[in-house]
mmCIF file of C-alpha atoms in Angstrom:
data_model
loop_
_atom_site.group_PDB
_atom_site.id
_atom_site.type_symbol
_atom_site.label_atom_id
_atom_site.label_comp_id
_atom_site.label_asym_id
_atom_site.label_seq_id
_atom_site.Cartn_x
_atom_site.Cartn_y
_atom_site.Cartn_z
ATOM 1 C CA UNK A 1 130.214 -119.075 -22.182
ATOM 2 C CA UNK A 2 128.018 -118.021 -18.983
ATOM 3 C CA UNK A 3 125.379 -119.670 -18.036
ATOM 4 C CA UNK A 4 122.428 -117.618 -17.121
ATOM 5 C CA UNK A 5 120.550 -120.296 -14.833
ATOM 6 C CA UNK A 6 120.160 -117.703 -11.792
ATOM 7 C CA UNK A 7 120.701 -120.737 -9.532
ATOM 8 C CA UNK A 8 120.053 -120.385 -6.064
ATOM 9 C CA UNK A 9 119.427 -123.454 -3.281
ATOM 10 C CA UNK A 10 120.586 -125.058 -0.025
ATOM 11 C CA UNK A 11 124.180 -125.902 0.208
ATOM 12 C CA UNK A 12 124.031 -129.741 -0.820
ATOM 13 C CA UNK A 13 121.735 -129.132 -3.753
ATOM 14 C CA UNK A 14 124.097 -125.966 -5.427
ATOM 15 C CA UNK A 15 126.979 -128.432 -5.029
ATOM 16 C CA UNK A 16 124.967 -130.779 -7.822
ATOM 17 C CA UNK A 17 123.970 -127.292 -9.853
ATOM 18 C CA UNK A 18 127.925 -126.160 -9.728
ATOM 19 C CA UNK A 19 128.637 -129.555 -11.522
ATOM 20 C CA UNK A 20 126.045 -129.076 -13.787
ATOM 21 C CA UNK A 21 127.340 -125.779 -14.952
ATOM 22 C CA UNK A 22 131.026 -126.157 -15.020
ATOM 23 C CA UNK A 23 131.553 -129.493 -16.224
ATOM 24 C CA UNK A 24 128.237 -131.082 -17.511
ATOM 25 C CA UNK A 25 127.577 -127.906 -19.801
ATOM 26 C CA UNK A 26 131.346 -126.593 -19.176
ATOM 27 C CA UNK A 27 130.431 -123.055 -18.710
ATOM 28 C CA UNK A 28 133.255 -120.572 -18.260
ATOM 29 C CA UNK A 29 130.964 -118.873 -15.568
ATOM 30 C CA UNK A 30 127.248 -119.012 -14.208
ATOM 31 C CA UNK A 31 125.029 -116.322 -12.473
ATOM 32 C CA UNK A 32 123.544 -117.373 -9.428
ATOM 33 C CA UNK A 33 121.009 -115.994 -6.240
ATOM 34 C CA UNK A 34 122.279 -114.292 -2.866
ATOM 35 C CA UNK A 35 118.913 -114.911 -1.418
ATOM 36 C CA UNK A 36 119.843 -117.730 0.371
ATOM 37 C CA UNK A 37 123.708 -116.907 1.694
ATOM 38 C CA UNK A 38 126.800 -118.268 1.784
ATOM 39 C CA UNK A 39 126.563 -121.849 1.631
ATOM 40 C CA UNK A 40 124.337 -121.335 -1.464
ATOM 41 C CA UNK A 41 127.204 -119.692 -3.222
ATOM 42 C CA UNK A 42 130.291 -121.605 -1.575
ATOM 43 C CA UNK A 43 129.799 -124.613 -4.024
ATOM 44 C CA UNK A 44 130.682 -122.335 -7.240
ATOM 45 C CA UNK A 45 133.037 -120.380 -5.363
ATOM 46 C CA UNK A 46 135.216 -123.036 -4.933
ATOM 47 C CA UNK A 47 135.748 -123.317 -8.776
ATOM 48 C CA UNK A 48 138.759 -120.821 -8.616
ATOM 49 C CA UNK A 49 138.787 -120.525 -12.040
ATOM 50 C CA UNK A 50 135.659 -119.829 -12.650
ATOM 51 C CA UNK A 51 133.645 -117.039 -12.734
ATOM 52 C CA UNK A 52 130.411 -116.872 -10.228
ATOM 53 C CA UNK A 53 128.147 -113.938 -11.523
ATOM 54 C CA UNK A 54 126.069 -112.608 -8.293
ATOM 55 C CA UNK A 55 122.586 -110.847 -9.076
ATOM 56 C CA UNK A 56 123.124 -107.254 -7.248
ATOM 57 C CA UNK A 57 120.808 -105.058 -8.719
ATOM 58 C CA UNK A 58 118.760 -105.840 -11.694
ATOM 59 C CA UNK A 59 117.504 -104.534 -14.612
ATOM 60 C CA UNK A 60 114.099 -105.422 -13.953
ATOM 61 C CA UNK A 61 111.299 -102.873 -12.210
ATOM 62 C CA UNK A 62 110.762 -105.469 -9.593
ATOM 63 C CA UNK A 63 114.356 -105.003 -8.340
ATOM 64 C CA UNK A 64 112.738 -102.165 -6.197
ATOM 65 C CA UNK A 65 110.665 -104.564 -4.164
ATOM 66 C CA UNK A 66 113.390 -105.905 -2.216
ATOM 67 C CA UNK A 67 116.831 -104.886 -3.679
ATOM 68 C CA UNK A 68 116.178 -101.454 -2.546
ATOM 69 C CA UNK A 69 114.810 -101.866 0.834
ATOM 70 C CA UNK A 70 116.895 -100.275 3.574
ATOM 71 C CA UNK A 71 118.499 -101.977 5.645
ATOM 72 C CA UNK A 72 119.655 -101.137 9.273
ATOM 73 C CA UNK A 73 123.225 -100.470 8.483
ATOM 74 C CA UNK A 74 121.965 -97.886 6.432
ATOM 75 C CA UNK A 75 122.487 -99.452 3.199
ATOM 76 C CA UNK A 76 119.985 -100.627 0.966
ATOM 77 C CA UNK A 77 120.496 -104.554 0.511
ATOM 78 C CA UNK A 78 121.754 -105.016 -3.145
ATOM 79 C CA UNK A 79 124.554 -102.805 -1.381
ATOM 80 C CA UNK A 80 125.158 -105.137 1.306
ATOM 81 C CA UNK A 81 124.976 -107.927 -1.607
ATOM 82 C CA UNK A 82 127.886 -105.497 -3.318
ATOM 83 C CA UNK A 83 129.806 -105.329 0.481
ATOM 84 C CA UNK A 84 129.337 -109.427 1.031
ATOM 85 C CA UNK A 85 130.952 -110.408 -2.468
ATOM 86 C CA UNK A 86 133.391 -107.749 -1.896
ATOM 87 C CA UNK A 87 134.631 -108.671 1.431
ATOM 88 C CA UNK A 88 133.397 -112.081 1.620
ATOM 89 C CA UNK A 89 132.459 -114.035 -1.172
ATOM 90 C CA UNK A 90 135.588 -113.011 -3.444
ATOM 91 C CA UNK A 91 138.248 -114.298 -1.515
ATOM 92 C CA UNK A 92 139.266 -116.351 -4.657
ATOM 93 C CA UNK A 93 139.309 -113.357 -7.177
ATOM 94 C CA UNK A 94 136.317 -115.429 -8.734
ATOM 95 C CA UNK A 95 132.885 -113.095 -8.616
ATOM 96 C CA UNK A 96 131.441 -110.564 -10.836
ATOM 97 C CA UNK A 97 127.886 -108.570 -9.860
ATOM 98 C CA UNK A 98 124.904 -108.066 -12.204
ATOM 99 C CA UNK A 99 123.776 -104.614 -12.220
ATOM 100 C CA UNK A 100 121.385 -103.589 -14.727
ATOM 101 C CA UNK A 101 121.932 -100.719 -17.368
ATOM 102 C CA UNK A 102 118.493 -99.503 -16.290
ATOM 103 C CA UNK A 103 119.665 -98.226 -13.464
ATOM 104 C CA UNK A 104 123.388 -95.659 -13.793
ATOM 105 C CA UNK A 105 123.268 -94.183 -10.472
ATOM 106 C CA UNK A 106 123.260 -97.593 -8.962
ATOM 107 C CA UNK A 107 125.808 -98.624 -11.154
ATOM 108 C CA UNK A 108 127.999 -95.722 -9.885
ATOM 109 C CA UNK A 109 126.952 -96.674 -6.086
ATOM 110 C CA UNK A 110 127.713 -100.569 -6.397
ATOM 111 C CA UNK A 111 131.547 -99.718 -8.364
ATOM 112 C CA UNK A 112 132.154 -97.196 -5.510
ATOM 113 C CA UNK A 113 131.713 -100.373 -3.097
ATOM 114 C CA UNK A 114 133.584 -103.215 -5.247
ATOM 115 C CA UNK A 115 136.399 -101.336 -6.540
ATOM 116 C CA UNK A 116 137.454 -102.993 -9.504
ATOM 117 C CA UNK A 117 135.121 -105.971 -9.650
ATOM 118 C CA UNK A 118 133.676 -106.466 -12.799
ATOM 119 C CA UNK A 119 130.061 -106.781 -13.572
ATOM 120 C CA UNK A 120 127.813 -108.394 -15.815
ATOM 121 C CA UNK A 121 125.463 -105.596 -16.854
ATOM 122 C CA UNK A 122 122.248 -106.622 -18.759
ATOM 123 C CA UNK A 123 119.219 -104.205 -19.726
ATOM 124 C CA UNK A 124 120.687 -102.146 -22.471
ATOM 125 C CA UNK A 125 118.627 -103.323 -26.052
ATOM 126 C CA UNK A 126 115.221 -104.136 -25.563
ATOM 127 C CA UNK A 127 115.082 -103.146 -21.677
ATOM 128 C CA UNK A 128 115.816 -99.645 -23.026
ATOM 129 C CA UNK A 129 118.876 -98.856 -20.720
ATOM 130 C CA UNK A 130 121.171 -96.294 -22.017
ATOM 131 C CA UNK A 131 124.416 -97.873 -22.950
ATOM 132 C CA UNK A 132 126.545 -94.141 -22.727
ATOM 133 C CA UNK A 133 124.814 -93.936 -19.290
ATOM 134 C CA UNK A 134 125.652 -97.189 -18.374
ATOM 135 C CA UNK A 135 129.363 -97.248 -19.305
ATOM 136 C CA UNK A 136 130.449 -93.895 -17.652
ATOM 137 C CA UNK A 137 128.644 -94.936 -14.435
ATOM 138 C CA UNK A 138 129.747 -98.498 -14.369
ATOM 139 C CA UNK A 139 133.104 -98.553 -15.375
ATOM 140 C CA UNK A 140 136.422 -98.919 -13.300
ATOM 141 C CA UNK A 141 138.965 -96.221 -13.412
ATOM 142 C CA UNK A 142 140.580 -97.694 -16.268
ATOM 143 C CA UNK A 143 137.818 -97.962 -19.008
ATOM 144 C CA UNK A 144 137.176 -101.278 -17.937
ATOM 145 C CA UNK A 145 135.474 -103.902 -15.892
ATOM 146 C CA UNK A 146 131.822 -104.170 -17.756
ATOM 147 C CA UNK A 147 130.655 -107.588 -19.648
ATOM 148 C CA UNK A 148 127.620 -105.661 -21.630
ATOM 149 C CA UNK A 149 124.682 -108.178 -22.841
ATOM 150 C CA UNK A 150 122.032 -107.611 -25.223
ATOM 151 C CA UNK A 151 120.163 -110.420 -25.588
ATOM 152 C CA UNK A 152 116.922 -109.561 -27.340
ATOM 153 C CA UNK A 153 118.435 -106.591 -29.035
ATOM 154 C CA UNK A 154 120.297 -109.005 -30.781
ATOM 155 C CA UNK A 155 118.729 -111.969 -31.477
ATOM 156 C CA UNK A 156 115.931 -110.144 -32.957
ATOM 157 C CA UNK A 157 117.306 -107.792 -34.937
ATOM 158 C CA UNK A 158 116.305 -109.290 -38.377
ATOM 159 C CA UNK A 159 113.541 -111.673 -39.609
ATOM 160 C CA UNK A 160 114.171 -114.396 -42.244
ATOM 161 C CA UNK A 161 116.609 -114.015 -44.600
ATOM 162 C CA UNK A 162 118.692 -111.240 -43.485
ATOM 163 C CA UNK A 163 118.671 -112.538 -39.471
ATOM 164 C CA UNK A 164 122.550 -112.786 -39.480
ATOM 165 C CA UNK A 165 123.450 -109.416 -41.062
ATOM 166 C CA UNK A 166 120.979 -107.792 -38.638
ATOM 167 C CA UNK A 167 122.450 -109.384 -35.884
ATOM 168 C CA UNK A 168 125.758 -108.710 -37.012
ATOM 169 C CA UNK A 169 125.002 -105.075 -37.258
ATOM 170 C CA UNK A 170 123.579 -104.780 -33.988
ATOM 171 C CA UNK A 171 126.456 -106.144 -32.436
ATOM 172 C CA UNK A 172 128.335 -103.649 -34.415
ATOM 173 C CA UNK A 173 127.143 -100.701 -33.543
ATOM 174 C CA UNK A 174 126.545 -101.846 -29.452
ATOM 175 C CA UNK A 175 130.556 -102.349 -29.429
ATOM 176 C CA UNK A 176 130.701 -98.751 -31.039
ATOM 177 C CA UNK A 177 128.400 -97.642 -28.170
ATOM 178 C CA UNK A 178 130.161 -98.808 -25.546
ATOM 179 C CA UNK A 179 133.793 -98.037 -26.892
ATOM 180 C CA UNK A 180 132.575 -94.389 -27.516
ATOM 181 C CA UNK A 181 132.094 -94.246 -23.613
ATOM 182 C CA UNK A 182 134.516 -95.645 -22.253
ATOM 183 C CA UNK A 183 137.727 -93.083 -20.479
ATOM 184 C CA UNK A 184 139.865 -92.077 -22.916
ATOM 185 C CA UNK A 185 142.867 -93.914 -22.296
ATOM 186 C CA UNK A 186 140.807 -96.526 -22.449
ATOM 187 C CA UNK A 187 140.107 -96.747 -26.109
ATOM 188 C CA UNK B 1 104.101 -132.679 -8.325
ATOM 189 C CA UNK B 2 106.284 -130.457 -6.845
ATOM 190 C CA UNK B 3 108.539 -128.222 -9.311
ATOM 191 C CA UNK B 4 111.487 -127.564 -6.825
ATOM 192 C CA UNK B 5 113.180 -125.639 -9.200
ATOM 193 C CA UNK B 6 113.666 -121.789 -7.047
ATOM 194 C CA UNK B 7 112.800 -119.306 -10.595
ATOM 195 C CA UNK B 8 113.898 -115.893 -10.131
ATOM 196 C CA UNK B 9 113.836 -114.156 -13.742
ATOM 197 C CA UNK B 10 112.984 -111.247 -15.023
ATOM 198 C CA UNK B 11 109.598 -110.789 -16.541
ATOM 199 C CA UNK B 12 109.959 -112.059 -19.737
ATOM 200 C CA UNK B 13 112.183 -115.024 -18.993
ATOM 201 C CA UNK B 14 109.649 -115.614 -16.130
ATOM 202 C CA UNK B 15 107.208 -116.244 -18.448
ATOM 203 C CA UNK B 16 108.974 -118.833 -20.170
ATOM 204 C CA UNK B 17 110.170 -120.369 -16.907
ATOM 205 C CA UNK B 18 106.039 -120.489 -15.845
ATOM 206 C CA UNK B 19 105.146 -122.282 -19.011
ATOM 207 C CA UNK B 20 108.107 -124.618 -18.338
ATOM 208 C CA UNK B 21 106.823 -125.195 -15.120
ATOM 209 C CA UNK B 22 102.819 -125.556 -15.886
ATOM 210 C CA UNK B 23 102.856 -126.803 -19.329
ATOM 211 C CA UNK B 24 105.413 -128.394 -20.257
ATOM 212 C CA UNK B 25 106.336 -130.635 -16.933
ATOM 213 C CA UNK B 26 102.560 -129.709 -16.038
ATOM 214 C CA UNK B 27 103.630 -129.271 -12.505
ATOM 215 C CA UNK B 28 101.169 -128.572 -9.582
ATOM 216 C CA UNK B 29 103.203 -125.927 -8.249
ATOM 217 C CA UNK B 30 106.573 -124.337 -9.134
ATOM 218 C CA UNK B 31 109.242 -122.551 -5.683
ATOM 219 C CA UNK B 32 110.145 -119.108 -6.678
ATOM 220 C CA UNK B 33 112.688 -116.711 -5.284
ATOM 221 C CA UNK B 34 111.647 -113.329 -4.273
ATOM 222 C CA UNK B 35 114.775 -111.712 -4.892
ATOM 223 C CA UNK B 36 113.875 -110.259 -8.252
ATOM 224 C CA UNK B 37 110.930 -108.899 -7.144
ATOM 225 C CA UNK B 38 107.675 -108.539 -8.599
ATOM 226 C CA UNK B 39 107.252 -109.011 -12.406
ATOM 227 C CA UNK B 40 109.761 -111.672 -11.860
ATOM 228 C CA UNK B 41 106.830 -113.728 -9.855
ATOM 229 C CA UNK B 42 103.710 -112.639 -11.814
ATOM 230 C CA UNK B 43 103.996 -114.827 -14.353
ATOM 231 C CA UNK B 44 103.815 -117.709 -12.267
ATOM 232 C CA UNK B 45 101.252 -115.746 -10.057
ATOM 233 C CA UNK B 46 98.529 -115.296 -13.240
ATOM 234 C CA UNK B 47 98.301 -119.127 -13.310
ATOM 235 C CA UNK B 48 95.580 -119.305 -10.400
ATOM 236 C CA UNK B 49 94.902 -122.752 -10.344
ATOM 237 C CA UNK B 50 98.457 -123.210 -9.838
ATOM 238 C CA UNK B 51 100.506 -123.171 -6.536
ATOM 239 C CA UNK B 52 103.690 -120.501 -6.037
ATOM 240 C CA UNK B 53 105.541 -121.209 -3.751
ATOM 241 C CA UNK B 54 108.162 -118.483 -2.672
ATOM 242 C CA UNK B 55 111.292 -118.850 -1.036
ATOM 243 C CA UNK B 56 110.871 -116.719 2.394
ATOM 244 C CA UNK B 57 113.040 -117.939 5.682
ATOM 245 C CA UNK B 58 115.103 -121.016 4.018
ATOM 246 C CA UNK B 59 116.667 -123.772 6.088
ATOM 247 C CA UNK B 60 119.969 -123.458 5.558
ATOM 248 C CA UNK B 61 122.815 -122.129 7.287
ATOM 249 C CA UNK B 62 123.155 -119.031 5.020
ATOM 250 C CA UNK B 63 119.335 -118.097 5.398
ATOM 251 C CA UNK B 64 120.853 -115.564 7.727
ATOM 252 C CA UNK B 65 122.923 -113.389 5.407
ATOM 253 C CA UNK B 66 120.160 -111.605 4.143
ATOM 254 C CA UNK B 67 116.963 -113.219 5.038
ATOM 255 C CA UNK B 68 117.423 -112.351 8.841
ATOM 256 C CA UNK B 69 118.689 -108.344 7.865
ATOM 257 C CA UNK B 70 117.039 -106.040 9.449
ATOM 258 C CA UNK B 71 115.027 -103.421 7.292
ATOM 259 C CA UNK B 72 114.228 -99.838 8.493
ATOM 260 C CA UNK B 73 110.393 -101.050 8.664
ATOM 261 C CA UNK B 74 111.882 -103.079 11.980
ATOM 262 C CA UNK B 75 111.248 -106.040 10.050
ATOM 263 C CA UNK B 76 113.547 -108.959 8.984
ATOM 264 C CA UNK B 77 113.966 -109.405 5.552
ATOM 265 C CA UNK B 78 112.234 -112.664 5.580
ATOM 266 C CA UNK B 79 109.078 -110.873 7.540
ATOM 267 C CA UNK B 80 109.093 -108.109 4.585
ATOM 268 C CA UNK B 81 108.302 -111.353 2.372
ATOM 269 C CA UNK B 82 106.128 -112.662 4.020
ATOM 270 C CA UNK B 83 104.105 -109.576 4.437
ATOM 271 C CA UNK B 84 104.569 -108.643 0.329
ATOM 272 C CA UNK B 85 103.198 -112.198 -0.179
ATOM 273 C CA UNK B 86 100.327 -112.013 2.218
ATOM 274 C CA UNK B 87 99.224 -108.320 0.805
ATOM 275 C CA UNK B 88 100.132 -107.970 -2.731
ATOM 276 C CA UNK B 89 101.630 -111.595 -4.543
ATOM 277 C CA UNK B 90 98.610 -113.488 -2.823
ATOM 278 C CA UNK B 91 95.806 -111.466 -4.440
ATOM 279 C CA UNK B 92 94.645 -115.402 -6.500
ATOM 280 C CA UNK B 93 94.889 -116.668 -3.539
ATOM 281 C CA UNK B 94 97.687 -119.504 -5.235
ATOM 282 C CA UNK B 95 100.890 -118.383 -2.461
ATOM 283 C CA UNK B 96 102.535 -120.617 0.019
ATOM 284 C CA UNK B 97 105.769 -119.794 1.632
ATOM 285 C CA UNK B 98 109.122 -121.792 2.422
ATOM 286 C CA UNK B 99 109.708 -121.682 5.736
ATOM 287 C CA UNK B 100 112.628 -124.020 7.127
ATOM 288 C CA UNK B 101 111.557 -126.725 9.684
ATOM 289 C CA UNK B 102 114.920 -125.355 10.935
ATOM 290 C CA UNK B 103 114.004 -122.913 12.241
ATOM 291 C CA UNK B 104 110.875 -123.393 14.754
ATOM 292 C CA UNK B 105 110.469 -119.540 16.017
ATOM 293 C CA UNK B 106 110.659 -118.271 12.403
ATOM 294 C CA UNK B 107 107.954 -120.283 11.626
ATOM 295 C CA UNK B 108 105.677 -119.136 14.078
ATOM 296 C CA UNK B 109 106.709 -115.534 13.423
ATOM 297 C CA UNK B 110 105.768 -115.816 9.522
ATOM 298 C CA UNK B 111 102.546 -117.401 10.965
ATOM 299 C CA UNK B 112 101.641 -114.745 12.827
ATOM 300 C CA UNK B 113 101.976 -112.780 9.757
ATOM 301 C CA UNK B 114 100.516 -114.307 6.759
ATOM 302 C CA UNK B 115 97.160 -116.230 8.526
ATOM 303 C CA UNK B 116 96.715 -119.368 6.735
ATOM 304 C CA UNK B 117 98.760 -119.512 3.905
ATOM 305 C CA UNK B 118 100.037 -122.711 3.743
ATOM 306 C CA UNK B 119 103.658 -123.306 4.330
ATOM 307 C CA UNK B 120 106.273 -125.736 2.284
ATOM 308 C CA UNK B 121 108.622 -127.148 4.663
ATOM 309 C CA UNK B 122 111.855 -128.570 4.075
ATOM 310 C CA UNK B 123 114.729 -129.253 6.837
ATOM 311 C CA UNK B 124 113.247 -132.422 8.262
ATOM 312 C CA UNK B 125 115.251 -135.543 7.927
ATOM 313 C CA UNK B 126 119.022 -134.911 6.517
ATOM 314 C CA UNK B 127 119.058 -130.793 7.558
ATOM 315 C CA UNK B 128 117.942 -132.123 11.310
ATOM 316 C CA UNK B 129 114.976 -129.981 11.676
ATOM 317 C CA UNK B 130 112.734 -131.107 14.383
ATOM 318 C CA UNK B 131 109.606 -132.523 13.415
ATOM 319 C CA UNK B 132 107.346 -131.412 16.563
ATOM 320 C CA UNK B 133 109.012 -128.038 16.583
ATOM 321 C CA UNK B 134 108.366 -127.378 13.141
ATOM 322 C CA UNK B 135 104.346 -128.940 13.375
ATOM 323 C CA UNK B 136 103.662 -126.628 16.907
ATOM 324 C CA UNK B 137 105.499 -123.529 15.879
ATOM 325 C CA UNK B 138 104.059 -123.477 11.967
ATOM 326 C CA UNK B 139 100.531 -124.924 12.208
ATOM 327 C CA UNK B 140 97.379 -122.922 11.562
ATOM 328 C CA UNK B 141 94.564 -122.749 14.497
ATOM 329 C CA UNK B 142 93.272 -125.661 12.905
ATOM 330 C CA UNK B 143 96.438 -127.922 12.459
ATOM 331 C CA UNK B 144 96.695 -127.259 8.984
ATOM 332 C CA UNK B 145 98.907 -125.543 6.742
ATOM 333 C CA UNK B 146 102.109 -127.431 6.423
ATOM 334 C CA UNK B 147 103.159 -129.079 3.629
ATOM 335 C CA UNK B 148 105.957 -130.970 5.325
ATOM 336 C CA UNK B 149 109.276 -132.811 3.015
ATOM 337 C CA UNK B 150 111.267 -135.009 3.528
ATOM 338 C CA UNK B 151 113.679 -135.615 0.544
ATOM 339 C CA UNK B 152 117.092 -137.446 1.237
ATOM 340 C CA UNK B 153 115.763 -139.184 4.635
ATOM 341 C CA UNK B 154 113.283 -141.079 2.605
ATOM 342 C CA UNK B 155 115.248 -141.310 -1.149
ATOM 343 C CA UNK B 156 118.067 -143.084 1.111
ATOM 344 C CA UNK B 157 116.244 -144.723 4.109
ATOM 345 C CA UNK B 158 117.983 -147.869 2.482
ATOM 346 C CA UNK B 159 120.138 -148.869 0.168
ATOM 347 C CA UNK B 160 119.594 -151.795 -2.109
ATOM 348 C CA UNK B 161 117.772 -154.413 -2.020
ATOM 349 C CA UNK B 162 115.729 -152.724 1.109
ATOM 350 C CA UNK B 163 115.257 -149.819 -0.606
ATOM 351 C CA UNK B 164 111.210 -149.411 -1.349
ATOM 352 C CA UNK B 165 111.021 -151.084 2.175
ATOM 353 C CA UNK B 166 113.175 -148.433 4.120
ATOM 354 C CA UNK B 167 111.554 -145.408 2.115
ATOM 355 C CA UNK B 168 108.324 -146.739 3.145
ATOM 356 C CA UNK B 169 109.018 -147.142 6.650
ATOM 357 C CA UNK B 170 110.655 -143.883 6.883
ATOM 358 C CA UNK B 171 107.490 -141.672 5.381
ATOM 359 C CA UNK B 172 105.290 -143.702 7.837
ATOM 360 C CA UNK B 173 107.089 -142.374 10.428
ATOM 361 C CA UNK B 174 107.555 -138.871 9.667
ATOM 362 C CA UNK B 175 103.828 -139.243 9.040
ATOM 363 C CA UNK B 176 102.974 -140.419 12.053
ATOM 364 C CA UNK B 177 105.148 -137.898 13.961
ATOM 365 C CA UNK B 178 103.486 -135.216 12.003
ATOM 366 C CA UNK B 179 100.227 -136.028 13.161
ATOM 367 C CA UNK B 180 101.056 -136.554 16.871
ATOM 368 C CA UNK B 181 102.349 -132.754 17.107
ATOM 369 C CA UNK B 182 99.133 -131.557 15.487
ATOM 370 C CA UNK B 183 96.591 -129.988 17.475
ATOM 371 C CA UNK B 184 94.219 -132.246 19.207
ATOM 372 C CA UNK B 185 91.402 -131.017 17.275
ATOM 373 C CA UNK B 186 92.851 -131.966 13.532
ATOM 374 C CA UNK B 187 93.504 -135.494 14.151
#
């Protein structure tokens, strides 16, 4: 189960959040905020076992604002976010990256940096990213390394009565999607 | 009331995170992080009578990871915030910034920036931030413009039985040493 709380505050207070996630609500993993460094992350980090699910780039249109700004190294800063978990933050095998189906050509950029890291890759469904897109940009050399969410896409797919077949169907034909993408040794 | 609770959604989970914050707890204002961009703040922003408060130069340690990176404007990170929220999120007029009592020269820097925005403060009391430091470097002309907390030096001033006591003692204090770094005309 992964909790999608987006939690991000000063060391002392993410130490009372990590407990909240892993062993009040016993989530298998939790997605959290780089805005505010290190010691904002270090409290979930330390759960080893654990996954810690870093925003990167995001599905939204507001990831532009400041995910995309350029920074002096001549990166833009979701890829120094990809370079920090990468080099830094992973030292326990522990992080994944959310990079939004919206965007392919950043997916591409951000698995060029992390190597096989895997990511967490919302927006396909009712954001309207392209799921072939997404998995033959996003994926490691191996077929692998994507968690694919549809949220909405899902959960709305029927009214009434026939909620759970719709939902089951949706879910269907989104694994289809995303097999049919994937390398070919892969399937 | 405060709703210290750092949102950073995409739209339409922002939405339901703003009428979490507003309506439901009824909250006077809600922090936000910036991270996300955009149409991950409006929906906090279209509640004008409502503050939004948005994490800028936090007073932690790990504020420097990517708050303090350079962008190729010349700018900090935090300073590109600053300046978004003073030009584009501010447009209701409902913004204030956090700005770490931790760090005295950032605060006058996002001053110099933003005008008279008012500022929320944390990093007094347990982080160490000094008090007249913070009040001279992040004061408007007219010794306004800080909204100045104090959260575990007050909650445990004391401990049992001299609990209300201590806590009371302790805000007069930082009170007091508020107003004595305020200019001499906003006493």
């Amino acid at each position: 189960m992964i909790l999608d709380s987006k939690r991000g505050d000063v060391g002392n207070t993410a130490e009372r959040y990590a407990i909240e996630a892993f062993e009040r609500y016993g989530a298998d993993a939790v997605t959290v905020n780089p805005y505010l460094g290190r010691d904002s992350l270090e409290p979930f980090l330390k759960y080893a076992d654990k996954g810690v699910i870093i925003l990167c780039r995001t599905s939204n249109p507001g990831s532009r604002d400041l995910q995309d700004l350029e920074v002096s190294s001549g990166r833009k800063l979701y890829q120094v976010v990809a370079d920090l978990a990468a080099r830094e933050w992973n030292s326990r095998g522990n992080c994944l990256l959310v990079v939004g189906a919206t965007y392919p050509r950043e997916l591409a950029e951000v698995r060029e940096i992390v190597g096989t890291m895997p990511f967490l890759v919302p927006g396909v469904g009712a954001q309207g990213g392209d799921v072939a897109a997404a998995v033959s940009s996003g994926q490691t050399a191996d077929g692998t390394g994507l968690v694919i969410s549809s949220s909405r896409g899902i959960l709305y797919a029927g009214t009434d009565g026939d909620f759970s077949a719709a939902a089951r169907s949706a879910t269907q034909t989104l694994r289809d999607q995303i097999n049919a993408s994937r390398t070919a040794s892969a399937r």
